[in-house]
PDB file of C-alpha atoms in Angstrom:
ATOM      1  CA  MET A 384       2.715 -37.650  60.979  1.00 38.00           C
ATOM      2  CA  SER A 385       4.249 -39.746  63.811  1.00 37.00           C
ATOM      3  CA  TYR A 386       4.064 -40.419  67.249  1.00 40.00           C
ATOM      4  CA  ILE A 387       5.738 -42.768  69.667  1.00 42.00           C
ATOM      5  CA  CYS A 388       8.250 -45.039  67.613  1.00 49.00           C
ATOM      6  CA  ASN A 389       6.603 -43.682  64.510  1.00 73.00           C
ATOM      7  CA  MET A 390       3.497 -46.070  65.046  1.00 87.00           C
ATOM      8  CA  LYS A 391       0.662 -44.874  62.873  1.00 95.00           C
ATOM      9  CA  THR A 392      -2.474 -43.999  64.921  1.00 97.00           C
ATOM     10  CA  ILE A 393      -6.360 -44.837  63.800  1.00 98.00           C
ATOM     11  CA  GLY A 394      -9.282 -43.093  65.634  1.00 98.00           C
ATOM     12  CA  ILE A 395     -12.548 -45.149  65.306  1.00 98.00           C
ATOM     13  CA  ASP A 396     -15.999 -44.549  66.031  1.00 98.00           C
ATOM     14  CA  LEU A 397     -18.111 -46.620  68.181  1.00 98.00           C
ATOM     15  CA  TRP A 398     -21.884 -46.835  67.578  1.00 97.00           C
ATOM     16  CA  GLY A 399     -22.362 -48.434  64.319  1.00 97.00           C
ATOM     17  CA  THR A 400     -18.671 -49.158  63.507  1.00 98.00           C
ATOM     18  CA  LEU A 401     -17.736 -51.401  66.397  1.00 98.00           C
ATOM     19  CA  ILE A 402     -20.762 -52.327  68.364  1.00 98.00           C
ATOM     20  CA  LYS A 403     -24.702 -52.521  67.701  1.00 97.00           C
ATOM     21  CA  ALA A 404     -27.702 -52.512  69.974  1.00 95.00           C
ATOM     22  CA  ASN A 405     -28.441 -55.861  71.185  1.00 96.00           C
ATOM     23  CA  PRO A 406     -31.756 -57.166  70.221  1.00 94.00           C
ATOM     24  CA  LYS A 407     -32.763 -58.345  73.677  1.00 95.00           C
ATOM     25  CA  PHE A 408     -32.153 -54.552  74.854  1.00 95.00           C
ATOM     26  CA  LYS A 409     -34.688 -53.523  72.366  1.00 87.00           C
ATOM     27  CA  GLU A 410     -37.180 -56.013  73.656  1.00 90.00           C
ATOM     28  CA  ARG A 411     -36.489 -55.013  77.316  1.00 95.00           C
ATOM     29  CA  LYS A 412     -36.400 -51.502  76.651  1.00 95.00           C
ATOM     30  CA  GLN A 413     -40.365 -51.946  76.321  1.00 94.00           C
ATOM     31  CA  ASP A 414     -40.763 -53.440  79.607  1.00 95.00           C
ATOM     32  CA  LEU A 415     -39.157 -50.445  81.086  1.00 96.00           C
ATOM     33  CA  PHE A 416     -41.293 -48.045  79.473  1.00 97.00           C
ATOM     34  CA  GLU A 417     -44.147 -50.168  80.875  1.00 96.00           C
ATOM     35  CA  LYS A 418     -43.018 -49.796  84.291  1.00 96.00           C
ATOM     36  CA  TYR A 419     -42.791 -46.052  84.138  1.00 97.00           C
ATOM     37  CA  ASN A 420     -46.159 -45.946  82.360  1.00 97.00           C
ATOM     38  CA  ILE A 421     -44.363 -44.222  79.422  1.00 96.00           C
ATOM     39  CA  ILE A 422     -46.393 -44.351  76.143  1.00 95.00           C
ATOM     40  CA  ASN A 423     -44.743 -44.249  72.795  1.00 95.00           C
ATOM     41  CA  GLY A 424     -41.203 -43.825  74.584  1.00 96.00           C
ATOM     42  CA  GLN A 425     -39.026 -45.183  71.675  1.00 95.00           C
ATOM     43  CA  GLU A 426     -40.827 -42.938  69.371  1.00 97.00           C
ATOM     44  CA  VAL A 427     -40.131 -39.914  71.451  1.00 97.00           C
ATOM     45  CA  MET A 428     -36.395 -40.914  72.183  1.00 97.00           C
ATOM     46  CA  ASP A 429     -35.854 -41.477  68.740  1.00 97.00           C
ATOM     47  CA  ASP A 430     -37.266 -37.975  67.781  1.00 97.00           C
ATOM     48  CA  ILE A 431     -35.126 -36.135  70.413  1.00 97.00           C
ATOM     49  CA  LYS A 432     -32.169 -38.245  69.236  1.00 96.00           C
ATOM     50  CA  SER A 433     -32.956 -37.175  65.650  1.00 96.00           C
ATOM     51  CA  ASP A 434     -33.347 -33.373  66.582  1.00 96.00           C
ATOM     52  CA  LEU A 435     -30.084 -33.160  68.562  1.00 96.00           C
ATOM     53  CA  ASN A 436     -27.991 -34.877  66.114  1.00 95.00           C
ATOM     54  CA  LYS A 437     -29.008 -32.320  63.649  1.00 95.00           C
ATOM     55  CA  ILE A 438     -27.417 -29.730  65.771  1.00 95.00           C
ATOM     56  CA  ILE A 439     -24.510 -31.744  66.661  1.00 96.00           C
ATOM     57  CA  GLU A 440     -23.564 -32.619  63.051  1.00 95.00           C
ATOM     58  CA  TYR A 441     -23.705 -28.643  62.520  1.00 93.00           C
ATOM     59  CA  SER A 442     -21.837 -27.382  65.447  1.00 94.00           C
ATOM     60  CA  GLY A 443     -20.232 -30.245  67.361  1.00 96.00           C
ATOM     61  CA  TRP A 444     -22.260 -29.252  70.431  1.00 95.00           C
ATOM     62  CA  GLN A 445     -22.548 -31.843  73.361  1.00 96.00           C
ATOM     63  CA  PRO A 446     -26.271 -32.124  74.699  1.00 95.00           C
ATOM     64  CA  GLU A 447     -26.130 -31.872  78.615  1.00 94.00           C
ATOM     65  CA  ASP A 448     -27.930 -34.162  80.760  1.00 94.00           C
ATOM     66  CA  GLU A 449     -30.023 -31.139  82.002  1.00 95.00           C
ATOM     67  CA  LEU A 450     -31.372 -30.749  78.316  1.00 96.00           C
ATOM     68  CA  ILE A 451     -32.062 -34.263  77.692  1.00 96.00           C
ATOM     69  CA  ILE A 452     -33.871 -34.617  80.831  1.00 96.00           C
ATOM     70  CA  THR A 453     -35.925 -31.501  80.226  1.00 97.00           C
ATOM     71  CA  LEU A 454     -36.988 -32.629  76.664  1.00 97.00           C
ATOM     72  CA  LEU A 455     -37.762 -36.224  77.906  1.00 97.00           C
ATOM     73  CA  SER A 456     -39.879 -34.755  80.627  1.00 97.00           C
ATOM     74  CA  SER A 457     -41.591 -32.260  78.500  1.00 97.00           C
ATOM     75  CA  ARG A 458     -42.393 -34.661  75.660  1.00 96.00           C
ATOM     76  CA  LEU A 459     -43.543 -37.659  77.838  1.00 96.00           C
ATOM     77  CA  SER A 460     -45.395 -35.547  80.237  1.00 96.00           C
ATOM     78  CA  LYS A 461     -43.474 -37.105  83.211  1.00 97.00           C
ATOM     79  CA  GLU A 462     -42.029 -35.187  86.165  1.00 97.00           C
ATOM     80  CA  ARG A 463     -38.139 -34.634  86.403  1.00 96.00           C
ATOM     81  CA  ASN A 464     -37.804 -37.324  89.246  1.00 97.00           C
ATOM     82  CA  ILE A 465     -39.314 -39.874  87.390  1.00 97.00           C
ATOM     83  CA  ILE A 466     -37.492 -39.371  84.026  1.00 97.00           C
ATOM     84  CA  GLU A 467     -34.248 -39.385  86.226  1.00 97.00           C
ATOM     85  CA  ASN A 468     -34.928 -42.459  87.683  1.00 97.00           C
ATOM     86  CA  PHE A 469     -35.995 -43.790  84.101  1.00 97.00           C
ATOM     87  CA  ILE A 470     -32.616 -42.902  82.658  1.00 96.00           C
ATOM     88  CA  ASN A 471     -30.622 -44.505  85.593  1.00 95.00           C
ATOM     89  CA  ASP A 472     -32.893 -47.763  85.075  1.00 97.00           C
ATOM     90  CA  TYR A 473     -32.002 -47.291  81.095  1.00 96.00           C
ATOM     91  CA  GLN A 474     -28.379 -46.992  81.871  1.00 93.00           C
ATOM     92  CA  LYS A 475     -28.318 -50.110  83.923  1.00 94.00           C
ATOM     93  CA  LEU A 476     -30.263 -51.946  81.470  1.00 96.00           C
ATOM     94  CA  SER A 477     -28.062 -50.954  78.772  1.00 94.00           C
ATOM     95  CA  GLU A 478     -25.291 -52.817  80.671  1.00 93.00           C
ATOM     96  CA  LEU A 479     -27.286 -56.046  81.368  1.00 95.00           C
ATOM     97  CA  TYR A 480     -28.215 -56.231  77.679  1.00 96.00           C
ATOM     98  CA  SER A 481     -24.988 -55.101  76.418  1.00 94.00           C
ATOM     99  CA  PRO A 482     -24.524 -53.912  72.923  1.00 96.00           C
ATOM    100  CA  VAL A 483     -22.744 -56.626  70.633  1.00 97.00           C
ATOM    101  CA  LEU A 484     -19.746 -56.436  68.646  1.00 98.00           C
ATOM    102  CA  ILE A 485     -20.404 -55.994  64.846  1.00 98.00           C
ATOM    103  CA  GLN A 486     -19.053 -59.022  62.813  1.00 97.00           C
ATOM    104  CA  ASP A 487     -15.260 -59.163  62.269  1.00 98.00           C
ATOM    105  CA  VAL A 488     -14.569 -56.308  65.002  1.00 98.00           C
ATOM    106  CA  GLU A 489     -12.246 -58.880  66.990  1.00 98.00           C
ATOM    107  CA  TRP A 490     -10.337 -59.850  63.960  1.00 98.00           C
ATOM    108  CA  PHE A 491      -9.904 -56.424  62.892  1.00 98.00           C
ATOM    109  CA  LEU A 492      -8.756 -54.691  66.004  1.00 98.00           C
ATOM    110  CA  ASN A 493      -6.345 -57.547  66.933  1.00 98.00           C
ATOM    111  CA  SER A 494      -4.832 -57.654  63.314  1.00 97.00           C
ATOM    112  CA  LEU A 495      -3.972 -53.883  64.048  1.00 97.00           C
ATOM    113  CA  LYS A 496      -3.076 -53.561  67.723  1.00 96.00           C
ATOM    114  CA  ASN A 497       0.648 -54.511  67.503  1.00 95.00           C
ATOM    115  CA  ASN A 498       1.684 -52.094  64.874  1.00 95.00           C
ATOM    116  CA  TYR A 499      -0.997 -49.299  65.107  1.00 97.00           C
ATOM    117  CA  GLU A 500      -2.248 -47.086  67.937  1.00 97.00           C
ATOM    118  CA  LEU A 501      -5.750 -47.193  68.296  1.00 98.00           C
ATOM    119  CA  HIS A 502      -8.364 -44.898  69.640  1.00 98.00           C
ATOM    120  CA  ILE A 503     -12.002 -44.768  70.473  1.00 98.00           C
ATOM    121  CA  VAL A 504     -13.769 -41.476  69.725  1.00 98.00           C
ATOM    122  CA  SER A 505     -17.368 -41.753  70.330  1.00 98.00           C
ATOM    123  CA  ASN A 506     -20.495 -39.562  70.739  1.00 98.00           C
ATOM    124  CA  THR A 507     -22.901 -40.341  73.444  1.00 97.00           C
ATOM    125  CA  MET A 508     -26.447 -39.451  74.179  1.00 95.00           C
ATOM    126  CA  PHE A 509     -28.715 -41.869  76.261  1.00 94.00           C
ATOM    127  CA  ILE A 510     -26.017 -44.287  77.192  1.00 94.00           C
ATOM    128  CA  LYS A 511     -23.213 -42.612  78.940  1.00 95.00           C
ATOM    129  CA  GLY A 512     -19.656 -43.007  78.273  1.00 96.00           C
ATOM    130  CA  LYS A 513     -19.086 -44.484  81.884  1.00 95.00           C
ATOM    131  CA  SER A 514     -21.560 -47.397  80.930  1.00 94.00           C
ATOM    132  CA  LEU A 515     -19.825 -47.786  77.509  1.00 96.00           C
ATOM    133  CA  ALA A 516     -16.304 -48.277  78.815  1.00 97.00           C
ATOM    134  CA  THR A 517     -17.734 -50.826  81.114  1.00 95.00           C
ATOM    135  CA  ILE A 518     -19.467 -52.581  78.106  1.00 95.00           C
ATOM    136  CA  LEU A 519     -16.336 -52.395  76.079  1.00 97.00           C
ATOM    137  CA  ASP A 520     -14.382 -53.863  78.804  1.00 97.00           C
ATOM    138  CA  ASN A 521     -16.784 -56.592  79.360  1.00 96.00           C
ATOM    139  CA  LEU A 522     -16.665 -57.382  75.585  1.00 97.00           C
ATOM    140  CA  GLY A 523     -12.859 -57.594  75.953  1.00 97.00           C
ATOM    141  CA  ILE A 524     -11.937 -54.945  73.307  1.00 98.00           C
ATOM    142  CA  LEU A 525     -11.425 -51.744  75.713  1.00 98.00           C
ATOM    143  CA  LYS A 526      -7.789 -53.099  76.684  1.00 97.00           C
ATOM    144  CA  LEU A 527      -6.954 -52.717  72.658  1.00 98.00           C
ATOM    145  CA  PHE A 528      -7.295 -49.092  72.446  1.00 98.00           C
ATOM    146  CA  LYS A 529      -4.691 -46.331  74.139  1.00 97.00           C
ATOM    147  CA  THR A 530      -7.572 -44.093  74.768  1.00 97.00           C
ATOM    148  CA  ALA A 531     -11.426 -43.937  74.753  1.00 98.00           C
ATOM    149  CA  SER A 532     -13.121 -40.256  74.251  1.00 98.00           C
ATOM    150  CA  PHE A 533     -16.709 -40.178  74.959  1.00 98.00           C
ATOM    151  CA  SER A 534     -18.532 -36.963  74.348  1.00 98.00           C
ATOM    152  CA  ASP A 535     -20.592 -36.441  77.505  1.00 97.00           C
ATOM    153  CA  GLN A 536     -17.053 -36.741  79.356  1.00 97.00           C
ATOM    154  CA  MET A 537     -15.203 -34.279  77.056  1.00 97.00           C
ATOM    155  CA  GLY A 538     -17.954 -31.590  76.764  1.00 96.00           C
ATOM    156  CA  TYR A 539     -17.773 -31.932  72.848  1.00 97.00           C
ATOM    157  CA  SER A 540     -19.254 -34.106  69.922  1.00 98.00           C
ATOM    158  CA  LYS A 541     -17.887 -35.029  66.801  1.00 98.00           C
ATOM    159  CA  PRO A 542     -17.222 -33.259  64.419  1.00 97.00           C
ATOM    160  CA  ASN A 543     -15.747 -30.868  66.845  1.00 97.00           C
ATOM    161  CA  TYR A 544     -11.917 -31.463  66.962  1.00 96.00           C
ATOM    162  CA  ARG A 545     -11.926 -30.794  70.881  1.00 97.00           C
ATOM    163  CA  ILE A 546     -13.530 -34.111  71.601  1.00 97.00           C
ATOM    164  CA  HIS A 547     -10.214 -35.693  71.227  1.00 96.00           C
ATOM    165  CA  PRO A 548      -7.727 -32.877  70.176  1.00 91.00           C
ATOM    166  CA  ARG A 549      -5.121 -34.732  68.288  1.00 91.00           C
ATOM    167  CA  GLU A 550      -4.228 -35.692  64.578  1.00 95.00           C
ATOM    168  CA  PHE A 551      -4.705 -39.241  63.357  1.00 97.00           C
ATOM    169  CA  ASP A 552      -3.599 -40.841  60.148  1.00 97.00           C
ATOM    170  CA  TYR A 553      -6.897 -42.705  59.800  1.00 98.00           C
ATOM    171  CA  PHE A 554     -10.207 -42.246  61.034  1.00 98.00           C
ATOM    172  CA  ILE A 555     -13.075 -45.254  60.617  1.00 98.00           C
ATOM    173  CA  GLY A 556     -16.783 -44.718  61.137  1.00 98.00           C
ATOM    174  CA  ASP A 557     -20.080 -45.110  59.379  1.00 98.00           C
ATOM    175  CA  ASN A 558     -21.229 -41.369  59.410  1.00 97.00           C
ATOM    176  CA  PRO A 559     -19.848 -39.328  56.650  1.00 97.00           C
ATOM    177  CA  ILE A 560     -20.819 -36.160  58.725  1.00 96.00           C
ATOM    178  CA  THR A 561     -19.885 -36.540  62.198  1.00 97.00           C
ATOM    179  CA  ASP A 562     -17.106 -38.965  61.347  1.00 98.00           C
ATOM    180  CA  GLY A 563     -16.083 -37.620  57.948  1.00 98.00           C
ATOM    181  CA  VAL A 564     -15.901 -34.141  58.887  1.00 97.00           C
ATOM    182  CA  TYR A 565     -14.197 -34.886  62.028  1.00 97.00           C
ATOM    183  CA  ALA A 566     -11.355 -36.863  60.230  1.00 98.00           C
ATOM    184  CA  THR A 567     -10.622 -33.819  57.995  1.00 97.00           C
ATOM    185  CA  LYS A 568     -10.466 -31.788  61.058  1.00 96.00           C
ATOM    186  CA  THR A 569      -7.700 -34.161  62.604  1.00 96.00           C
ATOM    187  CA  LYS A 570      -5.974 -34.527  59.083  1.00 96.00           C
ATOM    188  CA  ALA A 571      -6.760 -38.055  59.028  1.00 98.00           C
ATOM    189  CA  LYS A 572      -7.759 -40.173  55.959  1.00 98.00           C
ATOM    190  CA  PHE A 573     -11.556 -41.010  56.384  1.00 98.00           C
ATOM    191  CA  ILE A 574     -12.390 -44.691  55.979  1.00 98.00           C
ATOM    192  CA  GLN A 575     -16.129 -45.203  55.819  1.00 98.00           C
ATOM    193  CA  ILE A 576     -17.638 -48.658  56.502  1.00 98.00           C
ATOM    194  CA  HIS A 577     -20.990 -50.421  56.957  1.00 98.00           C
ATOM    195  CA  THR A 578     -23.109 -47.630  55.369  1.00 97.00           C
ATOM    196  CA  ASN A 579     -21.334 -47.783  52.086  1.00 97.00           C
ATOM    197  CA  ASN A 580     -21.161 -51.605  51.524  1.00 94.00           C
ATOM    198  CA  LYS A 581     -17.592 -51.443  52.743  1.00 97.00           C
ATOM    199  CA  THR A 582     -16.331 -53.827  55.364  1.00 98.00           C
ATOM    200  CA  PHE A 583     -13.536 -54.182  57.945  1.00 98.00           C
ATOM    201  CA  LYS A 584     -11.410 -56.097  55.453  1.00 98.00           C
ATOM    202  CA  ASP A 585     -11.821 -53.142  53.095  1.00 98.00           C
ATOM    203  CA  ALA A 586     -10.616 -51.031  55.920  1.00 98.00           C
ATOM    204  CA  TYR A 587      -7.538 -53.357  56.553  1.00 98.00           C
ATOM    205  CA  ASN A 588      -6.726 -53.483  53.087  1.00 97.00           C
ATOM    206  CA  ILE A 589      -6.672 -49.584  52.833  1.00 97.00           C
ATOM    207  CA  ILE A 590      -4.603 -49.341  55.855  1.00 97.00           C
ATOM    208  CA  THR A 591      -2.146 -52.004  55.442  1.00 96.00           C
ATOM    209  CA  THR A 592      -1.240 -51.188  51.762  1.00 94.00           C
ATOM    210  CA  ASP A 593      -1.038 -47.602  52.171  1.00 85.00           C
ATOM    211  CA  PHE A 594       2.583 -46.473  52.094  1.00 67.00           C
TER     212      PHE A 594
END
């Protein structure tokens, strides 16, 4: 396939592929749980994320904010307005203690940017696309991408093709289900990294030697 000037296109996942949680964010989350008198907050959020991800992987459905708020309110035994305030503070905390780039991200993206069209396609849940765009801009890499599609803004999650309905030449990610199945639907060659002992250097070699 070809696009503008026959430039090949690369879709790239975000969480676990380009960025990972800031260790300081993990520490400060506990302070936030204490502020709202939330017990076992991380365990509850992890359980909700796990339950929803199972549905997402099967259907490509995007959980609405209303559902996430309802689940948190129910499982944490907190009033809705308290959960809404908690989520707002959670977003602010995520920007203050921003995720960090995974090793070699900047080298990888800068090595490709002049010869390939780059696109972010990311599922979101507790940290929304608006916050993630701000974070990526602050990290200095948002400008390297032609587009950034976030599931809460698009209304669909990977592996649903409609999260970013176009074809890619390659799709890079860490999850063989959400990323791998989505790659198949976009007719892209899937390049799995990080969860299979493959790195950005391996991905670069595959892309630049694939004629």
